[in-house]
XYZ file of C-alpha atoms in Angstrom:
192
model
C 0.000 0.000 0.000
C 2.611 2.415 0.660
C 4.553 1.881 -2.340
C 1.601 2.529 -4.732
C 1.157 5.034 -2.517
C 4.204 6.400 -2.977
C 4.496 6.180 -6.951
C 0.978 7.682 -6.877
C -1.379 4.850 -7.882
C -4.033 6.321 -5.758
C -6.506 4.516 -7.230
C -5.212 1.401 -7.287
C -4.485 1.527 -3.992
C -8.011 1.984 -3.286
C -8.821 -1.256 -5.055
C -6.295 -2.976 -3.101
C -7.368 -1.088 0.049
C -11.126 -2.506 -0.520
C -10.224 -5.810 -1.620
C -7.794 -6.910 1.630
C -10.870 -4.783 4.179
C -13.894 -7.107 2.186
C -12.030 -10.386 2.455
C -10.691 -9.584 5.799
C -13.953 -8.443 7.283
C -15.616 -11.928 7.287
C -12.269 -13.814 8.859
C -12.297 -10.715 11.196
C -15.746 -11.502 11.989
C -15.308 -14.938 12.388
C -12.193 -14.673 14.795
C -13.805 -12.261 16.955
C -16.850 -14.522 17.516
C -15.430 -17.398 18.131
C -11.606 -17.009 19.311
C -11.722 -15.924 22.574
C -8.192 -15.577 23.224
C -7.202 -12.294 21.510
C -3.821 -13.176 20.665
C -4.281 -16.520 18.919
C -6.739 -14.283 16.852
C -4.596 -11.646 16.128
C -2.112 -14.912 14.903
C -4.548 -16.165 12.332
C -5.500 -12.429 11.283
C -1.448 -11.646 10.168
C -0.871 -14.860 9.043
C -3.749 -14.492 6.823
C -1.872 -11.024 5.368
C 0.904 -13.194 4.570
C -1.028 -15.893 2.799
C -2.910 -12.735 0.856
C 0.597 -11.345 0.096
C 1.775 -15.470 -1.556
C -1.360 -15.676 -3.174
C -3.122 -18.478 -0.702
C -6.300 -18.362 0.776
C -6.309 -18.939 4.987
C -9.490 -19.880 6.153
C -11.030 -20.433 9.679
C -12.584 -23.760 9.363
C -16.189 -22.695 9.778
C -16.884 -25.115 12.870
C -13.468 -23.848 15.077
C -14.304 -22.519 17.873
C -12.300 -21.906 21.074
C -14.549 -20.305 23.761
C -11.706 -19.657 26.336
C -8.413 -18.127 26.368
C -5.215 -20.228 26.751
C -3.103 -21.029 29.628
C -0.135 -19.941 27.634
C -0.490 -17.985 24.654
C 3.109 -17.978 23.737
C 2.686 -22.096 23.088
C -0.094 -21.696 21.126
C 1.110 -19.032 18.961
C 4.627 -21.231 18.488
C 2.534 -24.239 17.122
C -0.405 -22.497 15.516
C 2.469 -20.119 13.902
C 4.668 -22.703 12.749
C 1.766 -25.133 11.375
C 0.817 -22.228 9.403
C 3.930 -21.416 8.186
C 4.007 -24.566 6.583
C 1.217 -25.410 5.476
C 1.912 -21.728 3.444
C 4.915 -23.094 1.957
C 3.171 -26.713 0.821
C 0.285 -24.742 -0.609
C 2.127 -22.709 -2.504
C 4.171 -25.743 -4.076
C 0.538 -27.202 -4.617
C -1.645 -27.458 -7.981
C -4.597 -26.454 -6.884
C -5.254 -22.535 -7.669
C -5.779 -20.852 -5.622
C -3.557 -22.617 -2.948
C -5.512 -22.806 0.313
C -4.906 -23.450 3.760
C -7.693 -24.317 6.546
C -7.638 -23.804 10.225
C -8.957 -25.697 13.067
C -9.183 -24.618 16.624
C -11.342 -26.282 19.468
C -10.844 -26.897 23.257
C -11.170 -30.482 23.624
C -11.485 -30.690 27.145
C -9.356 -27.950 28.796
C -6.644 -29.167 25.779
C -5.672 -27.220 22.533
C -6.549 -29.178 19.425
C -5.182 -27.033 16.272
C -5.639 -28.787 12.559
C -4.192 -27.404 10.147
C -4.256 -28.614 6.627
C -3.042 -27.400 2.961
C -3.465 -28.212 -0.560
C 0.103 -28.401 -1.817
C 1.908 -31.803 -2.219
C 1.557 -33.941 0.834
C 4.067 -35.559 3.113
C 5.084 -39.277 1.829
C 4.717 -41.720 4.277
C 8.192 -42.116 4.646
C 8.783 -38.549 5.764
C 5.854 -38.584 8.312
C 8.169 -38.706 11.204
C 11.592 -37.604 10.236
C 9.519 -34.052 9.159
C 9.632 -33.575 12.695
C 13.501 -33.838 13.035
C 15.404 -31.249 14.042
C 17.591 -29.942 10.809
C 15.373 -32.055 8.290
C 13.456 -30.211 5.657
C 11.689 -31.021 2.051
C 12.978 -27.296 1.363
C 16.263 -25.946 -0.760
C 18.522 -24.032 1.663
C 19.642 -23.198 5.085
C 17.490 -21.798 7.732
C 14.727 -24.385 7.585
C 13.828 -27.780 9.317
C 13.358 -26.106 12.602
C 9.514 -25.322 13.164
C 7.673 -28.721 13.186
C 10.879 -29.766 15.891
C 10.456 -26.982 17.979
C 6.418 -27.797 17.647
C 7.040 -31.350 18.685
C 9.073 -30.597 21.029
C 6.824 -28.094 23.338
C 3.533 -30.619 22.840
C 5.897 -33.322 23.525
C 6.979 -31.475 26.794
C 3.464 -30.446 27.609
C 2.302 -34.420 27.655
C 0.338 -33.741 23.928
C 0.989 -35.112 20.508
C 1.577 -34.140 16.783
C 1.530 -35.897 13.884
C 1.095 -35.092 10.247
C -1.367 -37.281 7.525
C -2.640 -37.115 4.099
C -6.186 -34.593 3.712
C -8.732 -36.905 3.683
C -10.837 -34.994 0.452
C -8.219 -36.849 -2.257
C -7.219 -33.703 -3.862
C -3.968 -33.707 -1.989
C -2.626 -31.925 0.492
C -1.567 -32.785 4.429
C -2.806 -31.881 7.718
C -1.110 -31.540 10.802
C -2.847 -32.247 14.122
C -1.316 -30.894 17.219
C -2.902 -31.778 20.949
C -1.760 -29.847 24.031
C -3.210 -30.710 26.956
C -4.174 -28.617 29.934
C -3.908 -25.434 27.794
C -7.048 -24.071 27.621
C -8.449 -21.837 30.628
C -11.753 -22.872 32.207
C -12.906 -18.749 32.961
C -13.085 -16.625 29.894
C -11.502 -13.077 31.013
C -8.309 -12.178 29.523
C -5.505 -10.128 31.810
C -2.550 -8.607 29.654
């Protein structure tokens, strides 16, 4: 926005400025519902910038719903963030058009559940657990193979579980479970 801004596109920055606030306004809606804890919102509202920005739709899986906020926030943003993350990356390396990735949250009693699935290429069997390793990665270059092992590693810690499968629709695609127990607050005030 504020480079056409700056090269003086006004008007197309109008049409982007409309487009982002329309398609943003339902997940806003949606979030504010039915994500009680504002900063796991606030998560799936930037990370949904950044799919806008690769060209994938992020949606909230119309029956999420977490009622209260979470014990720690700073866990559930490190495995919500880093599921994301990834499932960005498969979908983009996906042929479906536009790539799309959905989000589940619920409180299964007093635990996290977060689902998270793509449309991009899947994980082969054979990679099901070592994606999880620390250093291993299906991606060219240095700096990855680090979020799904720091993921595993706090649910692991907390007594939960993760594990990854194929999207049961046939058109592709994985989805990554994640279970944290005792992370969900039974009141439903938030203190900052």
């Amino acid at each position: 926005l504020a480079g056409l801004l700056a090269l003086g596109h006004y008007e197309e920055a109008q049409r982007f400025i409309a487009e982002v606030t329309d398609a943003d306004a339902n997940l806003r809606r949606a979030l504010s519902e039915r994500i009680a804890d504002p900063r796991i919102a606030a998560l799936v509202l930037a990370k949904s910038v950044v799919a806008a920005e690769r060209g994938v739709e992020l949606q909230l899986v119309d029956d999420a719903r977490l009622d209260h906020p979470l014990v720690d926030a700073r866990e559930g943003l490190t495995v919500l963030g880093n599921l994301i993350d990834n499932a960005l990356d498969a979908a983009t390396a996906g042929d479906r058009r536009p790539p799309l990735v959905r989000v589940f949250l619920a409180d299964d009693a007093g635990a996290l559940l977060v689902r998270v699935r793509d449309t991009g290429p899947g994980v082969p069997p054979a990679d099901r657990e070592r994606v999880f390793e620390a250093g291993y990665s299906t991606k060219e270059g240095a700096g990855h193979g680090v979020g799904l092992s720091l993921v595993r590693e706090l649910v692991e810690r907390r007594g939960g579980w993760v594990e990854v499968d194929d999207a049961d629709d046939g058109r592709g695609g994985a989805v990554f479970t994640a279970w944290l127990p005792d992370a969900v607050r039974a009141e439903t005030t938030v203190t900052s």
